[in-house]
mmCIF file of C-alpha atoms in Angstrom:
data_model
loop_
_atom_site.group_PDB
_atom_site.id
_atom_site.type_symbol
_atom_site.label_atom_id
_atom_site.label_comp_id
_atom_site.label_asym_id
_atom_site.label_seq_id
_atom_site.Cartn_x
_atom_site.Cartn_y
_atom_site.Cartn_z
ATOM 1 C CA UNK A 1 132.730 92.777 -60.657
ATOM 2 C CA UNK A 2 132.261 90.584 -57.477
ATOM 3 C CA UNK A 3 129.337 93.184 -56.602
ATOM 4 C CA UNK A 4 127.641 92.821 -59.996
ATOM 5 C CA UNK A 5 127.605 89.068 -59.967
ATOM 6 C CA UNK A 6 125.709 89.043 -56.690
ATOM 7 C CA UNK A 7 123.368 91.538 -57.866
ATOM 8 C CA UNK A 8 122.511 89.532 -60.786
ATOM 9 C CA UNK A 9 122.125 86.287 -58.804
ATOM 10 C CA UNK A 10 119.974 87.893 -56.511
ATOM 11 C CA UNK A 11 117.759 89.653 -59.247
ATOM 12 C CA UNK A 12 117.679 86.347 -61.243
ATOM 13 C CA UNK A 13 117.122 83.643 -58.927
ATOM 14 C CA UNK A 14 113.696 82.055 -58.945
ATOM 15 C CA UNK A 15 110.975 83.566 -56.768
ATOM 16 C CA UNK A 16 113.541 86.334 -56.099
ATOM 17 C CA UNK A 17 109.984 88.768 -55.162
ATOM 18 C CA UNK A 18 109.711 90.145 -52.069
ATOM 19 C CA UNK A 19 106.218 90.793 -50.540
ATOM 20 C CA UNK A 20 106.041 93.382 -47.367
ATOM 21 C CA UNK A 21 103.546 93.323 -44.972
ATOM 22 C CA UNK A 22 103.106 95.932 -42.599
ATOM 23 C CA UNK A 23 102.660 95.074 -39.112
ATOM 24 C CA UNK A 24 100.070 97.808 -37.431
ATOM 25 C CA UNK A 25 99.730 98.178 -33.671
ATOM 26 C CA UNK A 26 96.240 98.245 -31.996
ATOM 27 C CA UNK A 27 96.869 101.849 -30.591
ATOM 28 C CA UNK A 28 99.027 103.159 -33.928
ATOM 29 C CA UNK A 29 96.834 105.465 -36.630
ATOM 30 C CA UNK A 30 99.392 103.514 -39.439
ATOM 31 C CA UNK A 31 100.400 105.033 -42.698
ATOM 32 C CA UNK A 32 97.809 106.717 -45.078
ATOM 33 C CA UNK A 33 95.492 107.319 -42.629
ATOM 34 C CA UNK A 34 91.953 108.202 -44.591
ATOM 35 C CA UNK A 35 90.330 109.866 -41.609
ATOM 36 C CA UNK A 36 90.973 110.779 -38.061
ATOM 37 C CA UNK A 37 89.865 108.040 -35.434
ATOM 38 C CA UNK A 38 86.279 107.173 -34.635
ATOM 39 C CA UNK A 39 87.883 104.447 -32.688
ATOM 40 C CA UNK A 40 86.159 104.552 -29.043
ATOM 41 C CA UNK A 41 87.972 101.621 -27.857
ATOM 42 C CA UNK A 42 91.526 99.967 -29.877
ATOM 43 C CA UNK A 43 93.737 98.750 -27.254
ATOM 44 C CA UNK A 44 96.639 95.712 -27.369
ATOM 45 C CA UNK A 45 95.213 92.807 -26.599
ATOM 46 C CA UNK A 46 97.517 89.169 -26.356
ATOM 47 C CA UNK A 47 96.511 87.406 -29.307
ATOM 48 C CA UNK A 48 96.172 83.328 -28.874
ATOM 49 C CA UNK A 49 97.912 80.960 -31.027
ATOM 50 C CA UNK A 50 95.385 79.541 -33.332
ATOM 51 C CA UNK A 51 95.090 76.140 -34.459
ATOM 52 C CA UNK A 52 97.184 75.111 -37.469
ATOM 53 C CA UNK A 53 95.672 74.864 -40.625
ATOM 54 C CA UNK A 54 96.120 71.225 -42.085
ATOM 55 C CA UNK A 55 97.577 72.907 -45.490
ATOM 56 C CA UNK A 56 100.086 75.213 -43.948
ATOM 57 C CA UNK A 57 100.232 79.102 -44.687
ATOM 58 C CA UNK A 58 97.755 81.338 -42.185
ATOM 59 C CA UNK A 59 95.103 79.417 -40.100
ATOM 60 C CA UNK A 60 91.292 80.681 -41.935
ATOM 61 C CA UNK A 61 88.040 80.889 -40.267
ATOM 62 C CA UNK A 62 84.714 81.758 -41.147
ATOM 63 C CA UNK A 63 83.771 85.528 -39.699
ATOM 64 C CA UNK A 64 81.062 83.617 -37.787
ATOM 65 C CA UNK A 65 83.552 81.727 -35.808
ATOM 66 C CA UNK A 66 82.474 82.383 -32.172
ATOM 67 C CA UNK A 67 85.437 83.681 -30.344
ATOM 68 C CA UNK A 68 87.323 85.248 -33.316
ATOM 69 C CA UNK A 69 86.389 88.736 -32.161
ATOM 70 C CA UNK A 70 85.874 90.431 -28.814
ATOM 71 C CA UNK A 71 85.232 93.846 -27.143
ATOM 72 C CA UNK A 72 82.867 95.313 -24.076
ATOM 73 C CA UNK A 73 79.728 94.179 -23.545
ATOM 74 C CA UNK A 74 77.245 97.132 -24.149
ATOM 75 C CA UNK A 75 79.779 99.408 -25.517
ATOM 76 C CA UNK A 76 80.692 99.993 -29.231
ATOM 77 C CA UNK A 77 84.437 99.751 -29.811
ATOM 78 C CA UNK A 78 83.934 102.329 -33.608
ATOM 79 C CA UNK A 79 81.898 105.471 -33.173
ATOM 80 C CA UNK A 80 79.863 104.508 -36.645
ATOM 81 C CA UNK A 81 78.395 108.293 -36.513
ATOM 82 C CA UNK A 82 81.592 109.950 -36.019
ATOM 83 C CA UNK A 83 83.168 107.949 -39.104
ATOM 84 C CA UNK A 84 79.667 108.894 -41.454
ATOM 85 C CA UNK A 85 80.637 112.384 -40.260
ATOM 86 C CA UNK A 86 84.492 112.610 -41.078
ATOM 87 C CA UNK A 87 83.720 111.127 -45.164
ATOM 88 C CA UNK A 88 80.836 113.273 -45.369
ATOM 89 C CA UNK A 89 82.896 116.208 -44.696
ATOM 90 C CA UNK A 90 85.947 114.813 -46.817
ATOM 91 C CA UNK A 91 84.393 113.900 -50.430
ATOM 92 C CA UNK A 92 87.220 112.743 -52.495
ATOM 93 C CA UNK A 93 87.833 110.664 -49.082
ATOM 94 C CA UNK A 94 84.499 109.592 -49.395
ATOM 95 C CA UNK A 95 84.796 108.580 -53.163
ATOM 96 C CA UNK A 96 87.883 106.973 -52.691
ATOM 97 C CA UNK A 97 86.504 104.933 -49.458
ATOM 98 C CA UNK A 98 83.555 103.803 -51.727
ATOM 99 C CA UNK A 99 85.516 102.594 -54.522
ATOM 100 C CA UNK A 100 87.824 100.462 -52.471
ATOM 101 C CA UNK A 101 84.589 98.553 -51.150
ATOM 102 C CA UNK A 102 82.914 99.062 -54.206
ATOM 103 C CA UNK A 103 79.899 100.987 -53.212
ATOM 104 C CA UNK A 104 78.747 104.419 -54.661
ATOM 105 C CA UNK A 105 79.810 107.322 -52.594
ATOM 106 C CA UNK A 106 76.046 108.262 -51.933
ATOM 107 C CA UNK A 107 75.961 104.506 -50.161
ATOM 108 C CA UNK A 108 78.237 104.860 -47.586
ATOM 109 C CA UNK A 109 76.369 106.379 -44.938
ATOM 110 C CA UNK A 110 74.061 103.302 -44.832
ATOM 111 C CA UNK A 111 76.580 101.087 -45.715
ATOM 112 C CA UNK A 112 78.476 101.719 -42.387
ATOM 113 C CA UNK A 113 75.254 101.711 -40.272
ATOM 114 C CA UNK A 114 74.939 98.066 -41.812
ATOM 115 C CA UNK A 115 78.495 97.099 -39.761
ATOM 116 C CA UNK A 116 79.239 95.991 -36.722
ATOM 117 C CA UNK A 117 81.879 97.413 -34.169
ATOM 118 C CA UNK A 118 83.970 94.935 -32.575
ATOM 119 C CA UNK A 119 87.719 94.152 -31.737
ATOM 120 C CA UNK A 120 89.726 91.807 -32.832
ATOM 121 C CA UNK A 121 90.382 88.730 -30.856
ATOM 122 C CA UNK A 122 93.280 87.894 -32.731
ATOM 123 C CA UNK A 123 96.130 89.379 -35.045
ATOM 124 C CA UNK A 124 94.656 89.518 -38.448
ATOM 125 C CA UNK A 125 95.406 90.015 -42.256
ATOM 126 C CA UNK A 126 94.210 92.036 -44.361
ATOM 127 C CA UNK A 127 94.401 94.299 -46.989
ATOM 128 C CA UNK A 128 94.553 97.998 -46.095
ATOM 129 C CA UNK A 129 93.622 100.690 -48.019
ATOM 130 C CA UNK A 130 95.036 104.160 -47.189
ATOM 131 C CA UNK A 131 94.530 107.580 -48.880
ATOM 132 C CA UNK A 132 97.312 110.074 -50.037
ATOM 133 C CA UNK A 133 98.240 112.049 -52.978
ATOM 134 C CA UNK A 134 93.858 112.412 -53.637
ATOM 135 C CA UNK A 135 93.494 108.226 -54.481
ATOM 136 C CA UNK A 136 93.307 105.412 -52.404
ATOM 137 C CA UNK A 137 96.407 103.919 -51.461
ATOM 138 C CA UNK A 138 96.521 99.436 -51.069
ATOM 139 C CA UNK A 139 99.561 97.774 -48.693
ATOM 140 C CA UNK A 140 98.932 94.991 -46.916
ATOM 141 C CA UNK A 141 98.736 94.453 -42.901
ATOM 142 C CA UNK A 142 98.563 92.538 -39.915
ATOM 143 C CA UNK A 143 96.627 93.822 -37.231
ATOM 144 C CA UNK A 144 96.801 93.228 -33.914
ATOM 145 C CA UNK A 145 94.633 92.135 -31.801
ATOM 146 C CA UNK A 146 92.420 94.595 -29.538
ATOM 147 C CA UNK A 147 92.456 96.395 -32.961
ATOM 148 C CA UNK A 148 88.528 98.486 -33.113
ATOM 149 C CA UNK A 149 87.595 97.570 -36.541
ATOM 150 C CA UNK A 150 83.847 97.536 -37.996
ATOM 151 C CA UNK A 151 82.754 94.158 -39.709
ATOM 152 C CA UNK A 152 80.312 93.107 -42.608
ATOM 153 C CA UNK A 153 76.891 91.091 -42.277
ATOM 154 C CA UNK A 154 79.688 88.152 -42.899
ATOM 155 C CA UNK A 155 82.053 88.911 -40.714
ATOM 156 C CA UNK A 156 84.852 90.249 -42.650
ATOM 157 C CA UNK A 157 86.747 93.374 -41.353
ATOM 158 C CA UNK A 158 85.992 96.218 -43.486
ATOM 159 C CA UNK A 159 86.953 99.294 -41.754
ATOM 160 C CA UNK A 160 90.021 99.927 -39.469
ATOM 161 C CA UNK A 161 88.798 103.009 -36.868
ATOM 162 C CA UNK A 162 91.627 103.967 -35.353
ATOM 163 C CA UNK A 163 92.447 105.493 -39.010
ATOM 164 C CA UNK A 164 89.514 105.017 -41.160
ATOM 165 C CA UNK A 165 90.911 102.864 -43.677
ATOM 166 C CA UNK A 166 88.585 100.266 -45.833
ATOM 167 C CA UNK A 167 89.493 97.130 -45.472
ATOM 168 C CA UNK A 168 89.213 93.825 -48.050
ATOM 169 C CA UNK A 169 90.842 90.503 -47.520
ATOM 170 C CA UNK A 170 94.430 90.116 -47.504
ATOM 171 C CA UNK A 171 96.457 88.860 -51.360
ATOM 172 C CA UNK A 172 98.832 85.483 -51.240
ATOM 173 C CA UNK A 173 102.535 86.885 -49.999
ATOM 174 C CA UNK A 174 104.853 85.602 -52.504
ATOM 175 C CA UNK A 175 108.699 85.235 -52.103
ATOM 176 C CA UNK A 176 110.769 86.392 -49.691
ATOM 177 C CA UNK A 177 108.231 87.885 -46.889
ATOM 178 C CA UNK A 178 109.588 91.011 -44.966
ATOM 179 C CA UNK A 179 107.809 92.226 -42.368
ATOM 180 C CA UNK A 180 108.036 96.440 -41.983
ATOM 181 C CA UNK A 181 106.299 98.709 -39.347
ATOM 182 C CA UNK A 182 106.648 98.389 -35.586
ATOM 183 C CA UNK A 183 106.150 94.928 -34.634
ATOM 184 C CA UNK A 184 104.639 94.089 -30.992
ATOM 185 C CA UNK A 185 106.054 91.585 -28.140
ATOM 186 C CA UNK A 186 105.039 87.930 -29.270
ATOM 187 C CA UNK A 187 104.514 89.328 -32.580
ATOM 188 C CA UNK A 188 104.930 86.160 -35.623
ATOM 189 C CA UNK A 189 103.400 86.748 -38.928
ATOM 190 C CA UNK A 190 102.854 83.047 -39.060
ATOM 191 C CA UNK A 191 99.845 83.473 -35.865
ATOM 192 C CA UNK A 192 97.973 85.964 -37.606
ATOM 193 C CA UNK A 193 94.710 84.636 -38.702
ATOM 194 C CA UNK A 194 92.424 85.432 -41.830
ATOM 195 C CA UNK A 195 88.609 85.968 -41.974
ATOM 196 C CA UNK A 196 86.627 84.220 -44.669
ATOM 197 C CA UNK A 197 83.083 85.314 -44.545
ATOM 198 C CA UNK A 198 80.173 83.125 -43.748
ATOM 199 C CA UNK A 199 78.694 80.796 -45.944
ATOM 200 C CA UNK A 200 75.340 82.974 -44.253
ATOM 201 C CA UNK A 201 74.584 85.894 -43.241
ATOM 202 C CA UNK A 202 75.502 86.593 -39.407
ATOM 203 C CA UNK A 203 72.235 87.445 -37.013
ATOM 204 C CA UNK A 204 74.602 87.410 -33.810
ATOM 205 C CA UNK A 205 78.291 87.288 -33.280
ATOM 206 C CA UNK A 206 79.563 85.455 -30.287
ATOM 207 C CA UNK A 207 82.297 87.989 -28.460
ATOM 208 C CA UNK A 208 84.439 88.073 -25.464
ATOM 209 C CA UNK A 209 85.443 90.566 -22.947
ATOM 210 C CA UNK A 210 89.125 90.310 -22.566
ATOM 211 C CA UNK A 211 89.436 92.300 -19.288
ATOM 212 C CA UNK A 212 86.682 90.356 -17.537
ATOM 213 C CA UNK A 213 86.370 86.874 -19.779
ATOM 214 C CA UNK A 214 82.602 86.854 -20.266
ATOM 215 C CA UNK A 215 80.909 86.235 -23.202
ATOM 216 C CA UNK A 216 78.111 88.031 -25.192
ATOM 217 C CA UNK A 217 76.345 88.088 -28.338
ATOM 218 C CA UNK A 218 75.944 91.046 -30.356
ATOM 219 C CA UNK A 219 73.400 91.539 -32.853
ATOM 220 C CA UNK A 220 74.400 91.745 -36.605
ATOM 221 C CA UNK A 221 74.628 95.687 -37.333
ATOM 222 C CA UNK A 222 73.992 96.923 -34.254
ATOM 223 C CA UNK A 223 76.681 98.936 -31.523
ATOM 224 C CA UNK A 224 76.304 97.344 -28.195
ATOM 225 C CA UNK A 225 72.591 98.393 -26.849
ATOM 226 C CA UNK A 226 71.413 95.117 -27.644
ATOM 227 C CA UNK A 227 73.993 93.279 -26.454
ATOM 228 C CA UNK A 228 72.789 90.036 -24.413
ATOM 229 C CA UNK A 229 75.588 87.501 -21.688
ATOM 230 C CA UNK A 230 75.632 83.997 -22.939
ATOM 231 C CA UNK A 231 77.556 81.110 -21.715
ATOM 232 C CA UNK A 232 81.146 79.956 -23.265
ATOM 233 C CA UNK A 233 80.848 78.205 -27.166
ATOM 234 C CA UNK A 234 82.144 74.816 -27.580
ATOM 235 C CA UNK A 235 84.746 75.891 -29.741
ATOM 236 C CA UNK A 236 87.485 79.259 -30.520
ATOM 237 C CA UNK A 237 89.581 79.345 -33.129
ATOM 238 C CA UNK A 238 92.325 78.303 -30.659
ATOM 239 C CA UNK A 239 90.430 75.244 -28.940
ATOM 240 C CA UNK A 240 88.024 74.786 -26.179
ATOM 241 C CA UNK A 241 86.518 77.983 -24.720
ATOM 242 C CA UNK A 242 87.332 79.302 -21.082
ATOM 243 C CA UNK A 243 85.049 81.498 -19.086
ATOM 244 C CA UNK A 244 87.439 82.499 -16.568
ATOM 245 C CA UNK A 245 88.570 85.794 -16.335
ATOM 246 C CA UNK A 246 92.302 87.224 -16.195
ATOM 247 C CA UNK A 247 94.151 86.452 -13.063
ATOM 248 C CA UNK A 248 93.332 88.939 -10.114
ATOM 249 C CA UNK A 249 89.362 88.799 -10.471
ATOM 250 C CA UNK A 250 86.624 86.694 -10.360
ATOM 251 C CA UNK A 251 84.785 84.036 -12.372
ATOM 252 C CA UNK A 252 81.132 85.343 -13.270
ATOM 253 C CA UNK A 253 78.697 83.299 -11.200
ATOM 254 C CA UNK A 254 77.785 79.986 -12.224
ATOM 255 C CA UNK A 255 79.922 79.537 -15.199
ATOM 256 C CA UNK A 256 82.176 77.080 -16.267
ATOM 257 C CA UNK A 257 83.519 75.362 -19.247
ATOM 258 C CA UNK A 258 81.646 73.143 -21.069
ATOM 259 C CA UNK A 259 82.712 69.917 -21.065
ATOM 260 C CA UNK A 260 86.318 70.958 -19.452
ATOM 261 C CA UNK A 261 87.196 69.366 -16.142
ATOM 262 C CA UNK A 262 88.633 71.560 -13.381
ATOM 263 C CA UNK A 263 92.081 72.114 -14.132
ATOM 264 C CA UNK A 264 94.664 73.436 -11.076
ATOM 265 C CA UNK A 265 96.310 77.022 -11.539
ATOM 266 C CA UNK A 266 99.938 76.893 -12.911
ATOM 267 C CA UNK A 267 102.640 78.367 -11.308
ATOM 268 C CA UNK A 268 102.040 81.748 -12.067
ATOM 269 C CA UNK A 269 98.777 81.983 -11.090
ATOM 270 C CA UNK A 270 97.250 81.225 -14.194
ATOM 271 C CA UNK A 271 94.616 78.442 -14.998
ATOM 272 C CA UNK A 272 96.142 76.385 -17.971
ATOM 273 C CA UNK A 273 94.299 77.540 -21.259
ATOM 274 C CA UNK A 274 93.334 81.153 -19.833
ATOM 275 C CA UNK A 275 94.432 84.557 -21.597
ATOM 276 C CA UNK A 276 96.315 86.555 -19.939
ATOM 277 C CA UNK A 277 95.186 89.817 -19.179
ATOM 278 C CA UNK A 278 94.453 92.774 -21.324
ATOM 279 C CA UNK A 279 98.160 94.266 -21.256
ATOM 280 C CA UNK A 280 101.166 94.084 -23.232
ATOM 281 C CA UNK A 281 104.809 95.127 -22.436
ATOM 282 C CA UNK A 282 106.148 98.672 -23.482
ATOM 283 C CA UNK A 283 104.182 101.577 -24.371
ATOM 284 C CA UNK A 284 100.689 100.879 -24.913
ATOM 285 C CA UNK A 285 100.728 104.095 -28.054
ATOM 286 C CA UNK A 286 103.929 103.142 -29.861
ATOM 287 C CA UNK A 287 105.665 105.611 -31.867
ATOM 288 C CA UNK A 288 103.997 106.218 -34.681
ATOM 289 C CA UNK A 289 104.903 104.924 -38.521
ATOM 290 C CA UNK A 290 106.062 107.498 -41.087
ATOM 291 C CA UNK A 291 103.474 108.122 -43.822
ATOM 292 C CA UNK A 292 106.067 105.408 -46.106
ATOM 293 C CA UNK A 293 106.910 102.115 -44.801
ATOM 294 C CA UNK A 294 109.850 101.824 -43.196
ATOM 295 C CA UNK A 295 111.884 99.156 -44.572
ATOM 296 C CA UNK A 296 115.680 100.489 -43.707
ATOM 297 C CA UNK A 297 117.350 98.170 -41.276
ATOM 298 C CA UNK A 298 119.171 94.486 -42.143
ATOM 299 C CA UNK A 299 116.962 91.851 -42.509
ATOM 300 C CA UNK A 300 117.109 88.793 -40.368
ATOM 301 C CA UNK A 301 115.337 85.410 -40.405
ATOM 302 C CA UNK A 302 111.564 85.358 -38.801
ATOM 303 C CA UNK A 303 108.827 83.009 -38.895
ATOM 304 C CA UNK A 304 107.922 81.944 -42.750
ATOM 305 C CA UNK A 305 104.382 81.674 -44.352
ATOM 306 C CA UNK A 306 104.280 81.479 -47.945
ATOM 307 C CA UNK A 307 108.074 81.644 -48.625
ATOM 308 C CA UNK A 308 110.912 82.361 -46.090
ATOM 309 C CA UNK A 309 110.220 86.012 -44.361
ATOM 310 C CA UNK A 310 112.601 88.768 -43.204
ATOM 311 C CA UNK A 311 111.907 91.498 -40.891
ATOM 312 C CA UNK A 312 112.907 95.011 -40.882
ATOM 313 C CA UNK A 313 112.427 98.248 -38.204
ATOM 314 C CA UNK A 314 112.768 97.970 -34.731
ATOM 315 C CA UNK A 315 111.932 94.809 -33.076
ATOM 316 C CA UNK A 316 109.566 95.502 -30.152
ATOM 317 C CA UNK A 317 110.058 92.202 -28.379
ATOM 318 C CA UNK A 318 110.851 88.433 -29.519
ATOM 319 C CA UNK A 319 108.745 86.185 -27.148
ATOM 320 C CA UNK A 320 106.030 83.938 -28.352
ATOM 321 C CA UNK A 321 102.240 84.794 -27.603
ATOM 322 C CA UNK A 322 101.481 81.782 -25.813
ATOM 323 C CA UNK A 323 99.056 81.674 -23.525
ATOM 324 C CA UNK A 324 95.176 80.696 -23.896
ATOM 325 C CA UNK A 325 93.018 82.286 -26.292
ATOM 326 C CA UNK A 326 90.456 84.357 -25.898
ATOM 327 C CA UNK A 327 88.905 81.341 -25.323
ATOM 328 C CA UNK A 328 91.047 79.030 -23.767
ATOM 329 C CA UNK A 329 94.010 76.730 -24.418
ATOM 330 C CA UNK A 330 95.003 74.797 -27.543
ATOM 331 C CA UNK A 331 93.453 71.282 -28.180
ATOM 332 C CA UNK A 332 95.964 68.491 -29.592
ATOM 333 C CA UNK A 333 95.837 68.391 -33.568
ATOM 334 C CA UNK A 334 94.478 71.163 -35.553
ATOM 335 C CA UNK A 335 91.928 71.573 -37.773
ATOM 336 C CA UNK A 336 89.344 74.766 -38.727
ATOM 337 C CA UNK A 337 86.094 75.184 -36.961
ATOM 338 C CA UNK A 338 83.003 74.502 -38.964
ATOM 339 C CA UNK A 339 81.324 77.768 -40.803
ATOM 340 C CA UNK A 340 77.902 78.807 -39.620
#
């Protein structure tokens, strides 16, 4: 009797959903994975806090937000070829691919030659779309950043390499939040960010090296041949840009921080408002997800978005990422950059 009471208070009570979001590693394939990788480059990167939207929920910005991705200057994080290759080969793949972004399957060839390899510079939502059973598959994700993904002419992520998944932006989590998958140090569902796309089209995105700190652009739809150094933006989605590398190497000649007085290293080496370098704690390839989300395991209280969230799986580490972001440190107040 006692048992049935609770059940029906639980079932009954208002906004009793639950949403689940699963939270993907950088180096994981993930569940539902449409192809095999044509990720050349998806390692963990720390991931910034970003500044706090004025609303509450996740903090937006505009895919032309300088700073909101990153990866290696002159080198193409997604083999674009190698993805064309693995749907060419794989047509009910293919068709389901196309009808997730809504382009004919005939397009797709073209349509990914239109993207633009990069990493994220941040943990991001999204919507994932996997493929099992012969249709497309739809759960939704946080990635982390370091994550190779390919993005549109307005900067929204639309491909995930590491498993070939299309990608459209992320739904409103309602209810109770619970949070399944294998979760990184740092990792809190309330940092990740979310892309809205330009108001225009994107002719160059503004990236950052995380192992070195310098900054390049990267022509819209192109893989890294074009790729050109430029000096530090005035603004990241975090605050004030930095262009000094990690700890242990060298500032590139002549560059500094617009508008950003010298500031003394901290105790541990590290100038206030720099990212830390390109490493995380544990394995780098975590075990991998089943092809179901995991949710077994007693929830416990996290972090809340949109309604209070719960976590479930193993818990890879609690600690906050802090530190700078990929362009520097926080600025007082928050606030969302400007679209361009």
């Amino acid at each position: 009797m006692v048992v049935a009471v609770i059940l029906i208070v639980v079932f009954t009570r208002p906004g009793g959903a639950t949403s689940e979001v699963f939270a993907e590693p950088a180096a994981s394939t993930g569940p539902d994975p449409v192809t095999k990788s044509s990720a050349n480059e998806s390692s963990p990167t720390r991931s910034a806090t970003p500044r706090p939207p004025s609303g509450g929920g996740h903090s937006k910005f505009s895919g032309a937000t300088p700073g909101l991705y990153g990866g290696t200057e002159n080198s193409a994080s997604c083999d674009v070829e190698k993805q064309i290759t693995y749907l060419t080969e794989a047509p009910a793949k293919n068709r389901a691919f196309a009808g997730v972004l809504g382009k004919q399957p005939g397009e797709v060839p073209s349509y990914l030659r239109s993207l633009t390899p990069v990493q994220l510079a941040y943990d991001t939502r999204v919507t994932n779309h996997g493929f099992k059973d012969g249709k497309a598959t739809t759960f939704q994700s946080v990635l982390q950043a370091g994550t190779a993904v390919m993005v549109d002419s307005y900067g929204v992520p639309r491909v995930r390499c590491k498993c070939g998944n299309p990608l459209t932006p992320p739904t409103e989590l309602k209810g109770e939040v619970k949070t399944v998958g294998h979760k990184w140090p740092g990792y809190q569902s309330s940092n990740a960010v979310v892309v809205k796309p330009a108001k225009h089209k994107i002719e160059e995105f503004t990236l950052r090296d995380p192992k070195t700190g310098k900054w390049f652009k990267r022509p819209e739809g192109t893989t890294g041949a074009e790729d050109r150094p430029t000096a530090p933006p005035a603004e990241t989605p975090s605050g004030p840009p930095s262009s000094q590398p990690p700890p242990g190497q060298s500032p590139p000649p002549g560059e500094t921080t617009p508008g950003s007085p010298e500031e003394p290293p901290s105790d541990t080496g590290t100038s206030p408002g720099e990212p830390p370098p390109d490493t995380t704690t544990g394995p780098e390839s975590p075990t991998e997800p089943s092809e179901e989300h995991p949710t077994t395991g007693d929830s416990t209280p996290t972090d809340t978005t949109t309604g209070g969230e719960t976590t479930s799986g193993q818990t890879n580490g609690g600690q906050s990422a802090q530190g700078g972001s990929p362009g520097g440190g926080q600025p007082p107040g928050g606030g969302t950059p400007p679209s361009t």
